[in-house]
Amino acid sequence: MLDRYYSAEPIQGATATLSGSEAHHLLHVMRAKPGWRLIVFDGYGGEYEAELTDCGRATVELSLGPRNNIERELPFQLTLAVALPKGDRQRWLVEKAVELGVARLVPLLAARTVAGSEQASPKLLRYVIEASKQCGRNRLMEVTPPLSFADLIESEQTSIRLLAHPDGLSLDVAEQVSAGNCSLAIGPEGGFTEEEIALAIAAGWQTVDLGSRILRIETAAIALASAIVLR
Ligand code: SAH
């Protein structure tokens, strides 16, 4: 299996140039030389087998084989709206969401979201790229600007909209949720408020209970996303 590298520039034509951390990794960690073979993708779908032709000081030139239109996306669109945790927990959440095939990650501003904690880490795009390299996805998970709870509830038009809430109606996700595009919402550490739950239900969302233990944000997000992906 060839290693996968990400081109920040959309790929056009028969050559590509890698720069930044991707070139650094090839030049200084792998000590790659001309003739080295790899897979390159640009995050817009498809991948290319490539051969390293020239090493610059901070860039690497590639000669590309034909585009392989391989897709490793889910057969439906999965949106995950979460009051983002911080630090390593945010990194873990983003990595697992990419691995499971989440198409859109929405940082959620709920009533009890702690001020500032909805901020995506500046490294978030890097987490998405690293996870995509590792798991073989050729499309990058989109991370949207933060959305208020009311805006999320009103704007999602997917056929399945689920709000994770302890004490919620115990929905058997595997048996009762049909196929189709899906939106999931996970609350902050303080949980959703009663008003938020009422607003969501009035707009056609269903609450889903994930068991008798209280899960941390990232566990709840990945448990529910897994149940949907594997249903
Ligand atoms: N004290 C809060 C718990 C928050 S846990 C409360 O009682 O609501 C953070 C978020 O993870 C919750 O808002 C919910 O979306 C999700 N979550 C955690 N454990 C869950 C469970 N057992 N069932 C459903 N959702 C859960």
PDB file of C-alpha atoms in Angstrom, residues 17-212:
ATOM      1  CA  THR A  17       3.555  20.207  -6.429  1.00  0.00           C
ATOM      2  CA  LEU A  18       3.364  19.378  -2.731  1.00  0.00           C
ATOM      3  CA  SER A  19       4.363  22.052  -0.226  1.00  0.00           C
ATOM      4  CA  GLY A  20       4.067  22.758   3.507  1.00  0.00           C
ATOM      5  CA  SER A  21       3.904  19.883   5.961  1.00  0.00           C
ATOM      6  CA  GLU A  22       3.254  17.295   3.218  1.00  0.00           C
ATOM      7  CA  ALA A  23       6.521  18.175   1.450  1.00  0.00           C
ATOM      8  CA  HIS A  24       8.311  18.434   4.789  1.00  0.00           C
ATOM      9  CA  HIS A  25       7.181  14.936   5.731  1.00  0.00           C
ATOM     10  CA  LEU A  26       8.367  13.461   2.418  1.00  0.00           C
ATOM     11  CA  LEU A  27      11.687  15.314   2.389  1.00  0.00           C
ATOM     12  CA  HIS A  28      12.734  15.211   6.033  1.00  0.00           C
ATOM     13  CA  VAL A  29      10.861  12.329   7.657  1.00  0.00           C
ATOM     14  CA  MET A  30      10.618   9.806   4.810  1.00  0.00           C
ATOM     15  CA  ARG A  31      13.799  11.059   3.085  1.00  0.00           C
ATOM     16  CA  ALA A  32      12.037  10.393  -0.209  1.00  0.00           C
ATOM     17  CA  LYS A  33      14.037  10.571  -3.435  1.00  0.00           C
ATOM     18  CA  PRO A  34      13.034  10.868  -7.103  1.00  0.00           C
ATOM     19  CA  GLY A  35      11.327   7.652  -8.174  1.00  0.00           C
ATOM     20  CA  TRP A  36       9.443   7.337  -4.865  1.00  0.00           C
ATOM     21  CA  ARG A  37       5.789   6.330  -5.463  1.00  0.00           C
ATOM     22  CA  LEU A  38       2.748   7.576  -3.557  1.00  0.00           C
ATOM     23  CA  ILE A  39      -0.976   8.367  -3.763  1.00  0.00           C
ATOM     24  CA  VAL A  40      -2.055  12.018  -3.905  1.00  0.00           C
ATOM     25  CA  PHE A  41      -5.565  13.476  -3.451  1.00  0.00           C
ATOM     26  CA  ASP A  42      -6.850  17.049  -3.315  1.00  0.00           C
ATOM     27  CA  GLY A  43      -9.993  16.579  -1.218  1.00  0.00           C
ATOM     28  CA  TYR A  44     -12.411  17.143  -4.123  1.00  0.00           C
ATOM     29  CA  GLY A  45     -12.822  13.441  -4.909  1.00  0.00           C
ATOM     30  CA  GLY A  46     -10.604  10.957  -6.705  1.00  0.00           C
ATOM     31  CA  GLU A  47      -6.939  10.173  -6.216  1.00  0.00           C
ATOM     32  CA  TYR A  48      -3.830   9.698  -8.354  1.00  0.00           C
ATOM     33  CA  GLU A  49      -0.904   7.362  -8.235  1.00  0.00           C
ATOM     34  CA  ALA A  50       2.180   9.562  -8.516  1.00  0.00           C
ATOM     35  CA  GLU A  51       5.946   9.413  -8.818  1.00  0.00           C
ATOM     36  CA  LEU A  52       8.266  11.911  -7.201  1.00  0.00           C
ATOM     37  CA  THR A  53      10.300  13.614  -9.945  1.00  0.00           C
ATOM     38  CA  ASP A  54      12.110  16.456  -8.175  1.00  0.00           C
ATOM     39  CA  CYS A  55      12.915  17.504  -4.591  1.00  0.00           C
ATOM     40  CA  GLY A  56      13.100  21.244  -3.878  1.00  0.00           C
ATOM     41  CA  ARG A  57      14.074  22.744  -0.518  1.00  0.00           C
ATOM     42  CA  ALA A  58      10.481  22.901   0.701  1.00  0.00           C
ATOM     43  CA  THR A  59       8.509  21.490  -2.225  1.00  0.00           C
ATOM     44  CA  VAL A  60       8.221  18.197  -4.045  1.00  0.00           C
ATOM     45  CA  GLU A  61       7.304  17.741  -7.713  1.00  0.00           C
ATOM     46  CA  LEU A  62       5.128  14.816  -8.756  1.00  0.00           C
ATOM     47  CA  SER A  63       4.331  13.209 -12.075  1.00  0.00           C
ATOM     48  CA  LEU A  64       0.759  11.882 -11.975  1.00  0.00           C
ATOM     49  CA  GLY A  65      -0.784   8.718 -13.331  1.00  0.00           C
ATOM     50  CA  PRO A  66      -4.439   8.674 -14.458  1.00  0.00           C
ATOM     51  CA  ARG A  67      -7.108   9.899 -12.050  1.00  0.00           C
ATOM     52  CA  ASN A  68      -8.729   7.058 -10.110  1.00  0.00           C
ATOM     53  CA  ASN A  69     -12.305   8.126  -9.342  1.00  0.00           C
ATOM     54  CA  ILE A  70     -12.517   6.039  -6.194  1.00  0.00           C
ATOM     55  CA  GLU A  71     -15.045   7.284  -3.604  1.00  0.00           C
ATOM     56  CA  ARG A  72     -15.125   6.222   0.016  1.00  0.00           C
ATOM     57  CA  GLU A  73     -18.101   8.386   0.997  1.00  0.00           C
ATOM     58  CA  LEU A  74     -21.314   7.198   2.655  1.00  0.00           C
ATOM     59  CA  PRO A  75     -24.297   6.526   0.354  1.00  0.00           C
ATOM     60  CA  PHE A  76     -26.127   9.433   2.122  1.00  0.00           C
ATOM     61  CA  GLN A  77     -25.173  12.838   3.571  1.00  0.00           C
ATOM     62  CA  LEU A  78     -24.455  12.800   7.313  1.00  0.00           C
ATOM     63  CA  THR A  79     -24.340  16.100   9.231  1.00  0.00           C
ATOM     64  CA  LEU A  80     -23.074  16.204  12.813  1.00  0.00           C
ATOM     65  CA  ALA A  81     -23.833  19.319  14.884  1.00  0.00           C
ATOM     66  CA  VAL A  82     -21.891  19.376  18.152  1.00  0.00           C
ATOM     67  CA  ALA A  83     -21.015  21.812  20.904  1.00  0.00           C
ATOM     68  CA  LEU A  84     -17.297  21.237  20.303  1.00  0.00           C
ATOM     69  CA  PRO A  85     -15.165  20.030  23.211  1.00  0.00           C
ATOM     70  CA  LYS A  86     -11.655  21.451  23.515  1.00  0.00           C
ATOM     71  CA  GLY A  87      -8.100  20.247  22.993  1.00  0.00           C
ATOM     72  CA  ASP A  88      -7.445  16.535  22.571  1.00  0.00           C
ATOM     73  CA  ARG A  89     -11.135  15.725  22.860  1.00  0.00           C
ATOM     74  CA  GLN A  90     -11.887  17.980  19.885  1.00  0.00           C
ATOM     75  CA  ARG A  91      -9.121  16.355  17.909  1.00  0.00           C
ATOM     76  CA  TRP A  92     -10.438  12.874  18.740  1.00  0.00           C
ATOM     77  CA  LEU A  93     -13.987  13.849  17.754  1.00  0.00           C
ATOM     78  CA  VAL A  94     -12.895  15.306  14.408  1.00  0.00           C
ATOM     79  CA  GLU A  95     -10.699  12.324  13.584  1.00  0.00           C
ATOM     80  CA  LYS A  96     -13.445   9.776  14.330  1.00  0.00           C
ATOM     81  CA  ALA A  97     -16.089  11.821  12.485  1.00  0.00           C
ATOM     82  CA  VAL A  98     -13.889  11.795   9.367  1.00  0.00           C
ATOM     83  CA  GLU A  99     -13.302   8.038   9.712  1.00  0.00           C
ATOM     84  CA  LEU A 100     -17.037   7.345   9.976  1.00  0.00           C
ATOM     85  CA  GLY A 101     -17.784   9.372   6.836  1.00  0.00           C
ATOM     86  CA  VAL A 102     -19.455  12.494   8.301  1.00  0.00           C
ATOM     87  CA  ALA A 103     -19.898  14.975   5.434  1.00  0.00           C
ATOM     88  CA  ARG A 104     -20.478  18.159   7.482  1.00  0.00           C
ATOM     89  CA  LEU A 105     -19.430  19.066  11.004  1.00  0.00           C
ATOM     90  CA  VAL A 106     -21.363  22.020  12.461  1.00  0.00           C
ATOM     91  CA  PRO A 107     -19.958  23.691  15.620  1.00  0.00           C
ATOM     92  CA  LEU A 108     -23.143  24.230  17.645  1.00  0.00           C
ATOM     93  CA  LEU A 109     -23.938  27.247  19.820  1.00  0.00           C
ATOM     94  CA  ALA A 110     -26.547  25.957  22.271  1.00  0.00           C
ATOM     95  CA  ALA A 111     -27.909  27.849  25.304  1.00  0.00           C
ATOM     96  CA  ARG A 112     -25.488  26.087  27.666  1.00  0.00           C
ATOM     97  CA  THR A 113     -22.497  26.118  25.313  1.00  0.00           C
ATOM     98  CA  VAL A 114     -19.640  27.572  27.372  1.00  0.00           C
ATOM     99  CA  ALA A 115     -18.531  30.899  25.865  1.00  0.00           C
ATOM    100  CA  GLY A 116     -15.637  30.421  23.465  1.00  0.00           C
ATOM    101  CA  SER A 117     -15.826  26.652  23.529  1.00  0.00           C
ATOM    102  CA  GLU A 118     -17.571  26.452  20.149  1.00  0.00           C
ATOM    103  CA  GLN A 119     -14.383  27.714  18.536  1.00  0.00           C
ATOM    104  CA  ALA A 120     -12.835  25.234  16.183  1.00  0.00           C
ATOM    105  CA  SER A 121      -9.121  24.750  16.802  1.00  0.00           C
ATOM    106  CA  PRO A 122      -6.902  26.442  14.188  1.00  0.00           C
ATOM    107  CA  LYS A 123      -5.498  22.953  13.689  1.00  0.00           C
ATOM    108  CA  LEU A 124      -8.884  21.514  12.816  1.00  0.00           C
ATOM    109  CA  LEU A 125      -8.292  21.421   9.055  1.00  0.00           C
ATOM    110  CA  ARG A 126      -5.030  19.603   9.753  1.00  0.00           C
ATOM    111  CA  TYR A 127      -6.923  16.987  11.817  1.00  0.00           C
ATOM    112  CA  VAL A 128      -9.352  16.508   8.920  1.00  0.00           C
ATOM    113  CA  ILE A 129      -6.512  16.072   6.417  1.00  0.00           C
ATOM    114  CA  GLU A 130      -4.549  13.664   8.622  1.00  0.00           C
ATOM    115  CA  ALA A 131      -7.616  11.492   9.226  1.00  0.00           C
ATOM    116  CA  SER A 132      -8.498  11.524   5.502  1.00  0.00           C
ATOM    117  CA  LYS A 133      -4.967  10.411   4.598  1.00  0.00           C
ATOM    118  CA  GLN A 134      -5.177   7.578   7.092  1.00  0.00           C
ATOM    119  CA  CYS A 135      -8.684   6.290   6.294  1.00  0.00           C
ATOM    120  CA  GLY A 136      -8.627   6.713   2.521  1.00  0.00           C
ATOM    121  CA  ARG A 137     -11.293   9.390   2.138  1.00  0.00           C
ATOM    122  CA  ASN A 138     -10.798  11.496  -0.979  1.00  0.00           C
ATOM    123  CA  ARG A 139     -13.255  14.243   0.021  1.00  0.00           C
ATOM    124  CA  LEU A 140     -12.596  16.469   3.010  1.00  0.00           C
ATOM    125  CA  MET A 141     -15.261  16.706   5.703  1.00  0.00           C
ATOM    126  CA  GLU A 142     -16.674  20.238   5.606  1.00  0.00           C
ATOM    127  CA  VAL A 143     -16.503  22.218   8.863  1.00  0.00           C
ATOM    128  CA  THR A 144     -19.099  24.997   8.735  1.00  0.00           C
ATOM    129  CA  PRO A 145     -19.027  28.293  10.680  1.00  0.00           C
ATOM    130  CA  PRO A 146     -20.652  27.977  14.139  1.00  0.00           C
ATOM    131  CA  LEU A 147     -24.480  27.875  14.025  1.00  0.00           C
ATOM    132  CA  SER A 148     -26.938  28.828  16.764  1.00  0.00           C
ATOM    133  CA  PHE A 149     -29.271  26.101  17.961  1.00  0.00           C
ATOM    134  CA  ALA A 150     -32.335  27.859  16.490  1.00  0.00           C
ATOM    135  CA  ASP A 151     -30.631  28.283  13.098  1.00  0.00           C
ATOM    136  CA  LEU A 152     -29.620  24.624  13.039  1.00  0.00           C
ATOM    137  CA  ILE A 153     -33.119  23.414  13.914  1.00  0.00           C
ATOM    138  CA  GLU A 154     -34.731  25.591  11.248  1.00  0.00           C
ATOM    139  CA  SER A 155     -32.198  25.102   8.472  1.00  0.00           C
ATOM    140  CA  GLU A 156     -31.690  21.335   8.365  1.00  0.00           C
ATOM    141  CA  GLN A 157     -33.876  19.821   5.632  1.00  0.00           C
ATOM    142  CA  THR A 158     -32.720  16.208   5.939  1.00  0.00           C
ATOM    143  CA  SER A 159     -35.247  13.390   6.190  1.00  0.00           C
ATOM    144  CA  ILE A 160     -33.865  12.166   9.533  1.00  0.00           C
ATOM    145  CA  ARG A 161     -33.093  14.683  12.298  1.00  0.00           C
ATOM    146  CA  LEU A 162     -32.056  13.342  15.691  1.00  0.00           C
ATOM    147  CA  LEU A 163     -31.240  15.161  18.912  1.00  0.00           C
ATOM    148  CA  ALA A 164     -29.273  13.196  21.510  1.00  0.00           C
ATOM    149  CA  HIS A 165     -30.877  13.705  24.900  1.00  0.00           C
ATOM    150  CA  PRO A 166     -30.809  11.504  27.995  1.00  0.00           C
ATOM    151  CA  ASP A 167     -34.390  10.582  28.961  1.00  0.00           C
ATOM    152  CA  GLY A 168     -35.392  11.105  25.388  1.00  0.00           C
ATOM    153  CA  LEU A 169     -37.779   8.770  23.703  1.00  0.00           C
ATOM    154  CA  SER A 170     -35.790   5.587  23.458  1.00  0.00           C
ATOM    155  CA  LEU A 171     -35.516   5.387  19.699  1.00  0.00           C
ATOM    156  CA  ASP A 172     -34.134   2.173  18.282  1.00  0.00           C
ATOM    157  CA  VAL A 173     -31.925   3.783  15.682  1.00  0.00           C
ATOM    158  CA  ALA A 174     -31.014   0.545  13.933  1.00  0.00           C
ATOM    159  CA  GLU A 175     -34.627  -0.567  13.473  1.00  0.00           C
ATOM    160  CA  GLN A 176     -36.604   2.634  13.175  1.00  0.00           C
ATOM    161  CA  VAL A 177     -34.440   5.044  11.259  1.00  0.00           C
ATOM    162  CA  SER A 178     -34.871   4.563   7.529  1.00  0.00           C
ATOM    163  CA  ALA A 179     -32.219   5.288   4.944  1.00  0.00           C
ATOM    164  CA  GLY A 180     -31.724   8.871   3.805  1.00  0.00           C
ATOM    165  CA  ASN A 181     -29.774  12.016   4.589  1.00  0.00           C
ATOM    166  CA  CYS A 182     -29.380  12.520   8.278  1.00  0.00           C
ATOM    167  CA  SER A 183     -28.640  15.318  10.780  1.00  0.00           C
ATOM    168  CA  LEU A 184     -27.506  14.661  14.351  1.00  0.00           C
ATOM    169  CA  ALA A 185     -27.268  17.173  17.196  1.00  0.00           C
ATOM    170  CA  ILE A 186     -25.267  16.648  20.391  1.00  0.00           C
ATOM    171  CA  GLY A 187     -25.521  19.087  23.290  1.00  0.00           C
ATOM    172  CA  PRO A 188     -22.918  20.811  25.487  1.00  0.00           C
ATOM    173  CA  GLU A 189     -21.706  19.424  28.849  1.00  0.00           C
ATOM    174  CA  GLY A 190     -24.681  21.121  30.506  1.00  0.00           C
ATOM    175  CA  GLY A 191     -27.090  19.409  28.103  1.00  0.00           C
ATOM    176  CA  PHE A 192     -29.881  20.922  26.012  1.00  0.00           C
ATOM    177  CA  THR A 193     -32.478  23.083  27.798  1.00  0.00           C
ATOM    178  CA  GLU A 194     -36.153  22.112  27.943  1.00  0.00           C
ATOM    179  CA  GLU A 195     -36.903  25.028  25.578  1.00  0.00           C
ATOM    180  CA  GLU A 196     -34.385  23.709  23.057  1.00  0.00           C
ATOM    181  CA  ILE A 197     -35.867  20.221  23.214  1.00  0.00           C
ATOM    182  CA  ALA A 198     -39.385  21.650  22.701  1.00  0.00           C
ATOM    183  CA  LEU A 199     -38.235  23.802  19.781  1.00  0.00           C
ATOM    184  CA  ALA A 200     -36.564  20.841  18.084  1.00  0.00           C
ATOM    185  CA  ILE A 201     -39.549  18.522  18.539  1.00  0.00           C
ATOM    186  CA  ALA A 202     -41.905  21.199  17.168  1.00  0.00           C
ATOM    187  CA  ALA A 203     -39.665  21.412  14.082  1.00  0.00           C
ATOM    188  CA  GLY A 204     -39.851  17.650  13.490  1.00  0.00           C
ATOM    189  CA  TRP A 205     -36.650  16.455  15.203  1.00  0.00           C
ATOM    190  CA  GLN A 206     -36.738  13.249  17.258  1.00  0.00           C
ATOM    191  CA  THR A 207     -34.899  12.819  20.541  1.00  0.00           C
ATOM    192  CA  VAL A 208     -32.772   9.737  20.987  1.00  0.00           C
ATOM    193  CA  ASP A 209     -31.545   8.204  24.228  1.00  0.00           C
ATOM    194  CA  LEU A 210     -28.088   6.607  24.123  1.00  0.00           C
ATOM    195  CA  GLY A 211     -28.419   4.491  27.264  1.00  0.00           C
ATOM    196  CA  SER A 212     -28.455   4.931  31.018  1.00  0.00           C
TER     197      SER A 212
END
